[in-house]
Amino acid sequence: MRKGGVILYPTDTVWGIGCDATNVEAVKRVYEIKQRDDSKALICLVDSDARMQRYFRRVPDVAWQLIDSLKDSEGKPTTLILDGAVNLAPNLIAEDGSVGIRITNEPFSKELCYRFQKAIVSTSANISGDPAAQNYADIDPRILEAVDYVCWSRRQEHKPHSPSSIIRLRENGEVEVVRN
């Protein structure tokens, strides 16, 4: 990923396509692999609160409250869409300046983010419009052939996984549940 590579990896939700979230060319390749219009946003993963703060001008208090409550409940992974994204590839940031981000607690993806020391793109490992790959066995061969590396962790797993909840937090305090 440090050289612009694109990987397939298990996340705290479904299998994901990932790359360095600060690398414009790598992000462009993810859109091409997914056959997805680059006007549709991708999310990214980080390993900690501190790392998340690097990617926004300001993280609203309600975001920290949500993150704390999610840690306490150990509920469904939740992606936050926040305004004022910075220090990320411009083609990852939505036209309104927002980006979706999730602090992962799943051991493999958390360690990957920690070792990489940057945000990592995390979009479902599927061709746009197809169902998300819940397990390695569900991944379309075209995706497997298009990436530079496929992680070995959890390849034998066969259990249901679902995408994260998505909550949009606007700078004006407005909260919108995008996906439950």
PDB file of N, CA, C and O in Angstrom, residues 101-164:
ATOM      1  N   ILE A 101     -15.860   7.590   7.843  1.00  0.00           N
ATOM      2  CA  ILE A 101     -14.719   7.003   8.544  1.00  0.00           C
ATOM      3  C   ILE A 101     -15.233   6.110   9.666  1.00  0.00           C
ATOM      4  O   ILE A 101     -16.278   6.373  10.256  1.00  0.00           O
ATOM      5  N   ARG A 102     -14.486   5.035   9.923  1.00  0.00           N
ATOM      6  CA  ARG A 102     -14.864   4.118  11.001  1.00  0.00           C
ATOM      7  C   ARG A 102     -13.615   3.708  11.756  1.00  0.00           C
ATOM      8  O   ARG A 102     -12.589   3.407  11.150  1.00  0.00           O
ATOM      9  N   ILE A 103     -13.710   3.710  13.071  1.00  0.00           N
ATOM     10  CA  ILE A 103     -12.626   3.184  13.903  1.00  0.00           C
ATOM     11  C   ILE A 103     -12.903   1.697  14.055  1.00  0.00           C
ATOM     12  O   ILE A 103     -13.909   1.302  14.646  1.00  0.00           O
ATOM     13  N   THR A 104     -12.029   0.884  13.496  1.00  0.00           N
ATOM     14  CA  THR A 104     -12.240  -0.562  13.523  1.00  0.00           C
ATOM     15  C   THR A 104     -11.726  -1.164  14.828  1.00  0.00           C
ATOM     16  O   THR A 104     -10.701  -0.734  15.347  1.00  0.00           O
ATOM     17  N   ASN A 105     -12.449  -2.161  15.319  1.00  0.00           N
ATOM     18  CA  ASN A 105     -12.014  -2.897  16.503  1.00  0.00           C
ATOM     19  C   ASN A 105     -11.748  -4.363  16.188  1.00  0.00           C
ATOM     20  O   ASN A 105     -11.366  -5.126  17.069  1.00  0.00           O
ATOM     21  N   GLU A 106     -11.976  -4.759  14.942  1.00  0.00           N
ATOM     22  CA  GLU A 106     -11.707  -6.138  14.521  1.00  0.00           C
ATOM     23  C   GLU A 106     -10.189  -6.320  14.530  1.00  0.00           C
ATOM     24  O   GLU A 106      -9.456  -5.466  14.023  1.00  0.00           O
ATOM     25  N   PRO A 107      -9.678  -7.402  15.118  1.00  0.00           N
ATOM     26  CA  PRO A 107      -8.224  -7.533  15.314  1.00  0.00           C
ATOM     27  C   PRO A 107      -7.370  -7.362  14.056  1.00  0.00           C
ATOM     28  O   PRO A 107      -6.376  -6.636  14.086  1.00  0.00           O
ATOM     29  N   PHE A 108      -7.719  -8.013  12.938  1.00  0.00           N
ATOM     30  CA  PHE A 108      -6.869  -7.937  11.758  1.00  0.00           C
ATOM     31  C   PHE A 108      -6.847  -6.533  11.173  1.00  0.00           C
ATOM     32  O   PHE A 108      -5.788  -5.957  10.934  1.00  0.00           O
ATOM     33  N   SER A 109      -8.028  -5.961  10.914  1.00  0.00           N
ATOM     34  CA  SER A 109      -8.060  -4.641  10.282  1.00  0.00           C
ATOM     35  C   SER A 109      -7.515  -3.559  11.218  1.00  0.00           C
ATOM     36  O   SER A 109      -6.883  -2.603  10.754  1.00  0.00           O
ATOM     37  N   LYS A 110      -7.690  -3.716  12.503  1.00  0.00           N
ATOM     38  CA  LYS A 110      -7.140  -2.746  13.459  1.00  0.00           C
ATOM     39  C   LYS A 110      -5.607  -2.779  13.416  1.00  0.00           C
ATOM     40  O   LYS A 110      -4.952  -1.742  13.371  1.00  0.00           O
ATOM     41  N   GLU A 111      -5.038  -3.985  13.407  1.00  0.00           N
ATOM     42  CA  GLU A 111      -3.575  -4.129  13.337  1.00  0.00           C
ATOM     43  C   GLU A 111      -3.045  -3.600  12.000  1.00  0.00           C
ATOM     44  O   GLU A 111      -1.995  -2.946  11.958  1.00  0.00           O
ATOM     45  N   LEU A 112      -3.753  -3.867  10.913  1.00  0.00           N
ATOM     46  CA  LEU A 112      -3.357  -3.363   9.595  1.00  0.00           C
ATOM     47  C   LEU A 112      -3.317  -1.832   9.604  1.00  0.00           C
ATOM     48  O   LEU A 112      -2.334  -1.222   9.166  1.00  0.00           O
ATOM     49  N   CYS A 113      -4.362  -1.218  10.126  1.00  0.00           N
ATOM     50  CA  CYS A 113      -4.404   0.253  10.206  1.00  0.00           C
ATOM     51  C   CYS A 113      -3.294   0.782  11.110  1.00  0.00           C
ATOM     52  O   CYS A 113      -2.651   1.785  10.786  1.00  0.00           O
ATOM     53  N   TYR A 114      -3.070   0.117  12.226  1.00  0.00           N
ATOM     54  CA  TYR A 114      -2.030   0.549  13.162  1.00  0.00           C
ATOM     55  C   TYR A 114      -0.653   0.492  12.497  1.00  0.00           C
ATOM     56  O   TYR A 114       0.127   1.432  12.566  1.00  0.00           O
ATOM     57  N   ARG A 115      -0.362  -0.617  11.836  1.00  0.00           N
ATOM     58  CA  ARG A 115       0.956  -0.772  11.197  1.00  0.00           C
ATOM     59  C   ARG A 115       1.137   0.178  10.021  1.00  0.00           C
ATOM     60  O   ARG A 115       2.247   0.648   9.773  1.00  0.00           O
ATOM     61  N   PHE A 116       0.055   0.458   9.304  1.00  0.00           N
ATOM     62  CA  PHE A 116       0.151   1.355   8.149  1.00  0.00           C
ATOM     63  C   PHE A 116       0.280   2.816   8.590  1.00  0.00           C
ATOM     64  O   PHE A 116       0.852   3.633   7.871  1.00  0.00           O
ATOM     65  N   GLN A 117      -0.261   3.134   9.741  1.00  0.00           N
ATOM     66  CA  GLN A 117      -0.158   4.482  10.317  1.00  0.00           C
ATOM     67  C   GLN A 117      -0.887   5.562   9.523  1.00  0.00           C
ATOM     68  O   GLN A 117      -0.544   6.745   9.621  1.00  0.00           O
ATOM     69  N   LYS A 118      -1.844   5.148   8.715  1.00  0.00           N
ATOM     70  CA  LYS A 118      -2.664   6.079   7.938  1.00  0.00           C
ATOM     71  C   LYS A 118      -4.053   5.478   7.799  1.00  0.00           C
ATOM     72  O   LYS A 118      -4.246   4.283   8.029  1.00  0.00           O
ATOM     73  N   ALA A 119      -4.991   6.312   7.350  1.00  0.00           N
ATOM     74  CA  ALA A 119      -6.324   5.810   7.020  1.00  0.00           C
ATOM     75  C   ALA A 119      -6.214   4.882   5.806  1.00  0.00           C
ATOM     76  O   ALA A 119      -5.404   5.114   4.906  1.00  0.00           O
ATOM     77  N   ILE A 120      -7.037   3.845   5.814  1.00  0.00           N
ATOM     78  CA  ILE A 120      -7.076   2.871   4.719  1.00  0.00           C
ATOM     79  C   ILE A 120      -8.487   2.867   4.128  1.00  0.00           C
ATOM     80  O   ILE A 120      -9.465   2.783   4.873  1.00  0.00           O
ATOM     81  N   VAL A 121      -8.574   2.966   2.799  1.00  0.00           N
ATOM     82  CA  VAL A 121      -9.877   2.863   2.145  1.00  0.00           C
ATOM     83  C   VAL A 121     -10.476   1.514   2.500  1.00  0.00           C
ATOM     84  O   VAL A 121      -9.783   0.498   2.579  1.00  0.00           O
ATOM     85  N   SER A 122     -11.785   1.509   2.732  1.00  0.00           N
ATOM     86  CA  SER A 122     -12.493   0.276   3.034  1.00  0.00           C
ATOM     87  C   SER A 122     -13.838   0.320   2.337  1.00  0.00           C
ATOM     88  O   SER A 122     -14.790   0.909   2.830  1.00  0.00           O
ATOM     89  N   THR A 123     -13.892  -0.302   1.181  1.00  0.00           N
ATOM     90  CA  THR A 123     -15.143  -0.393   0.445  1.00  0.00           C
ATOM     91  C   THR A 123     -15.411  -1.866   0.177  1.00  0.00           C
ATOM     92  O   THR A 123     -14.476  -2.659   0.037  1.00  0.00           O
ATOM     93  N   SER A 124     -16.658  -2.258   0.148  1.00  0.00           N
ATOM     94  CA  SER A 124     -16.994  -3.672   0.000  1.00  0.00           C
ATOM     95  C   SER A 124     -16.353  -4.274  -1.251  1.00  0.00           C
ATOM     96  O   SER A 124     -16.277  -3.631  -2.296  1.00  0.00           O
ATOM     97  N   ALA A 125     -15.916  -5.516  -1.107  1.00  0.00           N
ATOM     98  CA  ALA A 125     -15.207  -6.226  -2.186  1.00  0.00           C
ATOM     99  C   ALA A 125     -16.217  -6.804  -3.174  1.00  0.00           C
ATOM    100  O   ALA A 125     -16.495  -8.004  -3.180  1.00  0.00           O
ATOM    101  N   ASN A 126     -16.775  -5.925  -3.998  1.00  0.00           N
ATOM    102  CA  ASN A 126     -17.736  -6.343  -5.010  1.00  0.00           C
ATOM    103  C   ASN A 126     -17.732  -5.344  -6.159  1.00  0.00           C
ATOM    104  O   ASN A 126     -17.277  -4.218  -5.996  1.00  0.00           O
ATOM    105  N   ILE A 127     -18.245  -5.803  -7.290  1.00  0.00           N
ATOM    106  CA  ILE A 127     -18.481  -4.901  -8.414  1.00  0.00           C
ATOM    107  C   ILE A 127     -19.693  -4.054  -8.024  1.00  0.00           C
ATOM    108  O   ILE A 127     -20.656  -4.568  -7.443  1.00  0.00           O
ATOM    109  N   SER A 128     -19.652  -2.771  -8.305  1.00  0.00           N
ATOM    110  CA  SER A 128     -20.733  -1.867  -7.923  1.00  0.00           C
ATOM    111  C   SER A 128     -22.084  -2.417  -8.381  1.00  0.00           C
ATOM    112  O   SER A 128     -22.242  -2.820  -9.532  1.00  0.00           O
ATOM    113  N   GLY A 129     -23.026  -2.463  -7.451  1.00  0.00           N
ATOM    114  CA  GLY A 129     -24.364  -2.978  -7.756  1.00  0.00           C
ATOM    115  C   GLY A 129     -24.555  -4.428  -7.373  1.00  0.00           C
ATOM    116  O   GLY A 129     -25.692  -4.886  -7.226  1.00  0.00           O
ATOM    117  N   ASP A 130     -23.472  -5.191  -7.227  1.00  0.00           N
ATOM    118  CA  ASP A 130     -23.549  -6.593  -6.800  1.00  0.00           C
ATOM    119  C   ASP A 130     -23.567  -6.651  -5.277  1.00  0.00           C
ATOM    120  O   ASP A 130     -23.142  -5.707  -4.613  1.00  0.00           O
ATOM    121  N   PRO A 131     -24.002  -7.794  -4.702  1.00  0.00           N
ATOM    122  CA  PRO A 131     -23.993  -7.916  -3.241  1.00  0.00           C
ATOM    123  C   PRO A 131     -22.566  -7.852  -2.687  1.00  0.00           C
ATOM    124  O   PRO A 131     -21.608  -8.287  -3.335  1.00  0.00           O
ATOM    125  N   ALA A 132     -22.437  -7.318  -1.476  1.00  0.00           N
ATOM    126  CA  ALA A 132     -21.141  -7.257  -0.791  1.00  0.00           C
ATOM    127  C   ALA A 132     -20.661  -8.668  -0.465  1.00  0.00           C
ATOM    128  O   ALA A 132     -21.465  -9.554  -0.182  1.00  0.00           O
ATOM    129  N   ALA A 133     -19.347  -8.878  -0.525  1.00  0.00           N
ATOM    130  CA  ALA A 133     -18.753 -10.185  -0.212  1.00  0.00           C
ATOM    131  C   ALA A 133     -18.658 -10.328   1.310  1.00  0.00           C
ATOM    132  O   ALA A 133     -17.805  -9.724   1.941  1.00  0.00           O
ATOM    133  N   GLN A 134     -19.542 -11.142   1.883  1.00  0.00           N
ATOM    134  CA  GLN A 134     -19.531 -11.344   3.326  1.00  0.00           C
ATOM    135  C   GLN A 134     -18.308 -12.155   3.764  1.00  0.00           C
ATOM    136  O   GLN A 134     -17.770 -11.943   4.844  1.00  0.00           O
ATOM    137  N   ASN A 135     -17.905 -13.093   2.918  1.00  0.00           N
ATOM    138  CA  ASN A 135     -16.767 -13.966   3.195  1.00  0.00           C
ATOM    139  C   ASN A 135     -15.869 -14.025   1.970  1.00  0.00           C
ATOM    140  O   ASN A 135     -16.283 -13.676   0.861  1.00  0.00           O
ATOM    141  N   TYR A 136     -14.657 -14.492   2.166  1.00  0.00           N
ATOM    142  CA  TYR A 136     -13.692 -14.591   1.068  1.00  0.00           C
ATOM    143  C   TYR A 136     -14.277 -15.364  -0.120  1.00  0.00           C
ATOM    144  O   TYR A 136     -14.107 -14.961  -1.277  1.00  0.00           O
ATOM    145  N   ALA A 137     -14.977 -16.454   0.156  1.00  0.00           N
ATOM    146  CA  ALA A 137     -15.532 -17.300  -0.910  1.00  0.00           C
ATOM    147  C   ALA A 137     -16.542 -16.552  -1.790  1.00  0.00           C
ATOM    148  O   ALA A 137     -16.812 -16.977  -2.914  1.00  0.00           O
ATOM    149  N   ASP A 138     -17.067 -15.445  -1.303  1.00  0.00           N
ATOM    150  CA  ASP A 138     -18.078 -14.680  -2.047  1.00  0.00           C
ATOM    151  C   ASP A 138     -17.478 -13.661  -3.021  1.00  0.00           C
ATOM    152  O   ASP A 138     -18.211 -13.006  -3.758  1.00  0.00           O
ATOM    153  N   ILE A 139     -16.166 -13.493  -3.006  1.00  0.00           N
ATOM    154  CA  ILE A 139     -15.538 -12.435  -3.798  1.00  0.00           C
ATOM    155  C   ILE A 139     -15.496 -12.812  -5.280  1.00  0.00           C
ATOM    156  O   ILE A 139     -15.051 -13.899  -5.646  1.00  0.00           O
ATOM    157  N   ASP A 140     -15.950 -11.912  -6.118  1.00  0.00           N
ATOM    158  CA  ASP A 140     -15.967 -12.086  -7.571  1.00  0.00           C
ATOM    159  C   ASP A 140     -14.535 -12.294  -8.070  1.00  0.00           C
ATOM    160  O   ASP A 140     -13.633 -11.540  -7.687  1.00  0.00           O
ATOM    161  N   PRO A 141     -14.298 -13.285  -8.936  1.00  0.00           N
ATOM    162  CA  PRO A 141     -12.951 -13.529  -9.467  1.00  0.00           C
ATOM    163  C   PRO A 141     -12.330 -12.302 -10.139  1.00  0.00           C
ATOM    164  O   PRO A 141     -11.118 -12.117 -10.103  1.00  0.00           O
ATOM    165  N   ARG A 142     -13.152 -11.435 -10.728  1.00  0.00           N
ATOM    166  CA  ARG A 142     -12.620 -10.215 -11.358  1.00  0.00           C
ATOM    167  C   ARG A 142     -11.966  -9.299 -10.322  1.00  0.00           C
ATOM    168  O   ARG A 142     -10.964  -8.651 -10.613  1.00  0.00           O
ATOM    169  N   ILE A 143     -12.524  -9.276  -9.133  1.00  0.00           N
ATOM    170  CA  ILE A 143     -11.942  -8.468  -8.051  1.00  0.00           C
ATOM    171  C   ILE A 143     -10.622  -9.106  -7.611  1.00  0.00           C
ATOM    172  O   ILE A 143      -9.610  -8.423  -7.459  1.00  0.00           O
ATOM    173  N   LEU A 144     -10.638 -10.429  -7.417  1.00  0.00           N
ATOM    174  CA  LEU A 144      -9.426 -11.144  -6.988  1.00  0.00           C
ATOM    175  C   LEU A 144      -8.269 -10.920  -7.962  1.00  0.00           C
ATOM    176  O   LEU A 144      -7.123 -10.737  -7.547  1.00  0.00           O
ATOM    177  N   GLU A 145      -8.569 -10.908  -9.246  1.00  0.00           N
ATOM    178  CA  GLU A 145      -7.526 -10.722 -10.263  1.00  0.00           C
ATOM    179  C   GLU A 145      -7.041  -9.277 -10.364  1.00  0.00           C
ATOM    180  O   GLU A 145      -5.908  -9.032 -10.763  1.00  0.00           O
ATOM    181  N   ALA A 146      -7.881  -8.331  -9.981  1.00  0.00           N
ATOM    182  CA  ALA A 146      -7.558  -6.913 -10.183  1.00  0.00           C
ATOM    183  C   ALA A 146      -6.697  -6.308  -9.075  1.00  0.00           C
ATOM    184  O   ALA A 146      -6.010  -5.322  -9.303  1.00  0.00           O
ATOM    185  N   VAL A 147      -6.732  -6.896  -7.879  1.00  0.00           N
ATOM    186  CA  VAL A 147      -5.981  -6.312  -6.761  1.00  0.00           C
ATOM    187  C   VAL A 147      -4.533  -6.807  -6.780  1.00  0.00           C
ATOM    188  O   VAL A 147      -4.196  -7.782  -7.443  1.00  0.00           O
ATOM    189  N   ASP A 148      -3.697  -6.116  -5.999  1.00  0.00           N
ATOM    190  CA  ASP A 148      -2.281  -6.463  -5.935  1.00  0.00           C
ATOM    191  C   ASP A 148      -1.962  -7.517  -4.886  1.00  0.00           C
ATOM    192  O   ASP A 148      -0.968  -8.224  -4.999  1.00  0.00           O
ATOM    193  N   TYR A 149      -2.806  -7.608  -3.863  1.00  0.00           N
ATOM    194  CA  TYR A 149      -2.534  -8.551  -2.781  1.00  0.00           C
ATOM    195  C   TYR A 149      -3.842  -8.928  -2.087  1.00  0.00           C
ATOM    196  O   TYR A 149      -4.711  -8.076  -1.901  1.00  0.00           O
ATOM    197  N   VAL A 150      -3.958 -10.200  -1.699  1.00  0.00           N
ATOM    198  CA  VAL A 150      -5.110 -10.685  -0.944  1.00  0.00           C
ATOM    199  C   VAL A 150      -4.606 -11.184   0.404  1.00  0.00           C
ATOM    200  O   VAL A 150      -3.756 -12.084   0.456  1.00  0.00           O
ATOM    201  N   CYS A 151      -5.097 -10.595   1.474  1.00  0.00           N
ATOM    202  CA  CYS A 151      -4.683 -11.003   2.820  1.00  0.00           C
ATOM    203  C   CYS A 151      -5.153 -12.431   3.120  1.00  0.00           C
ATOM    204  O   CYS A 151      -6.204 -12.854   2.643  1.00  0.00           O
ATOM    205  N   TRP A 152      -4.380 -13.148   3.929  1.00  0.00           N
ATOM    206  CA  TRP A 152      -4.682 -14.541   4.249  1.00  0.00           C
ATOM    207  C   TRP A 152      -5.656 -14.688   5.408  1.00  0.00           C
ATOM    208  O   TRP A 152      -6.335 -15.708   5.524  1.00  0.00           O
ATOM    209  N   SER A 153      -5.736 -13.702   6.244  1.00  0.00           N
ATOM    210  CA  SER A 153      -6.574 -13.782   7.440  1.00  0.00           C
ATOM    211  C   SER A 153      -8.038 -14.038   7.100  1.00  0.00           C
ATOM    212  O   SER A 153      -8.594 -13.427   6.190  1.00  0.00           O
ATOM    213  N   ARG A 154      -8.652 -14.946   7.825  1.00  0.00           N
ATOM    214  CA  ARG A 154     -10.090 -15.254   7.778  1.00  0.00           C
ATOM    215  C   ARG A 154     -10.600 -15.743   6.420  1.00  0.00           C
ATOM    216  O   ARG A 154     -11.795 -15.678   6.142  1.00  0.00           O
ATOM    217  N   ARG A 155      -9.744 -16.306   5.595  1.00  0.00           N
ATOM    218  CA  ARG A 155     -10.212 -16.811   4.292  1.00  0.00           C
ATOM    219  C   ARG A 155     -11.144 -18.011   4.429  1.00  0.00           C
ATOM    220  O   ARG A 155     -11.996 -18.227   3.581  1.00  0.00           O
ATOM    221  N   GLN A 156     -10.974 -18.802   5.478  1.00  0.00           N
ATOM    222  CA  GLN A 156     -11.790 -20.017   5.645  1.00  0.00           C
ATOM    223  C   GLN A 156     -13.129 -19.747   6.325  1.00  0.00           C
ATOM    224  O   GLN A 156     -13.960 -20.633   6.422  1.00  0.00           O
ATOM    225  N   GLU A 157     -13.322 -18.544   6.781  1.00  0.00           N
ATOM    226  CA  GLU A 157     -14.532 -18.196   7.527  1.00  0.00           C
ATOM    227  C   GLU A 157     -15.772 -18.257   6.630  1.00  0.00           C
ATOM    228  O   GLU A 157     -15.736 -17.837   5.475  1.00  0.00           O
ATOM    229  N   HIS A 158     -16.850 -18.799   7.183  1.00  0.00           N
ATOM    230  CA  HIS A 158     -18.135 -18.861   6.473  1.00  0.00           C
ATOM    231  C   HIS A 158     -19.236 -18.532   7.465  1.00  0.00           C
ATOM    232  O   HIS A 158     -19.828 -19.421   8.066  1.00  0.00           O
ATOM    233  N   LYS A 159     -19.475 -17.245   7.656  1.00  0.00           N
ATOM    234  CA  LYS A 159     -20.555 -16.825   8.542  1.00  0.00           C
ATOM    235  C   LYS A 159     -21.108 -15.500   8.044  1.00  0.00           C
ATOM    236  O   LYS A 159     -20.436 -14.780   7.304  1.00  0.00           O
ATOM    237  N   PRO A 160     -22.330 -15.194   8.427  1.00  0.00           N
ATOM    238  CA  PRO A 160     -22.934 -13.963   7.932  1.00  0.00           C
ATOM    239  C   PRO A 160     -22.253 -12.707   8.490  1.00  0.00           C
ATOM    240  O   PRO A 160     -21.884 -12.662   9.655  1.00  0.00           O
ATOM    241  N   HIS A 161     -22.066 -11.738   7.632  1.00  0.00           N
ATOM    242  CA  HIS A 161     -21.542 -10.428   7.994  1.00  0.00           C
ATOM    243  C   HIS A 161     -22.421  -9.402   7.295  1.00  0.00           C
ATOM    244  O   HIS A 161     -22.978  -9.674   6.243  1.00  0.00           O
ATOM    245  N   SER A 162     -22.501  -8.232   7.851  1.00  0.00           N
ATOM    246  CA  SER A 162     -23.294  -7.192   7.194  1.00  0.00           C
ATOM    247  C   SER A 162     -22.522  -5.878   7.207  1.00  0.00           C
ATOM    248  O   SER A 162     -21.624  -5.692   8.031  1.00  0.00           O
ATOM    249  N   PRO A 163     -22.862  -4.985   6.283  1.00  0.00           N
ATOM    250  CA  PRO A 163     -22.193  -3.676   6.241  1.00  0.00           C
ATOM    251  C   PRO A 163     -22.452  -2.894   7.528  1.00  0.00           C
ATOM    252  O   PRO A 163     -23.372  -3.205   8.287  1.00  0.00           O
ATOM    253  N   SER A 164     -21.664  -1.874   7.737  1.00  0.00           N
ATOM    254  CA  SER A 164     -21.805  -1.040   8.931  1.00  0.00           C
ATOM    255  C   SER A 164     -23.063  -0.179   8.867  1.00  0.00           C
ATOM    256  O   SER A 164     -23.615   0.058   7.796  1.00  0.00           O
TER     257      SER A 164
END
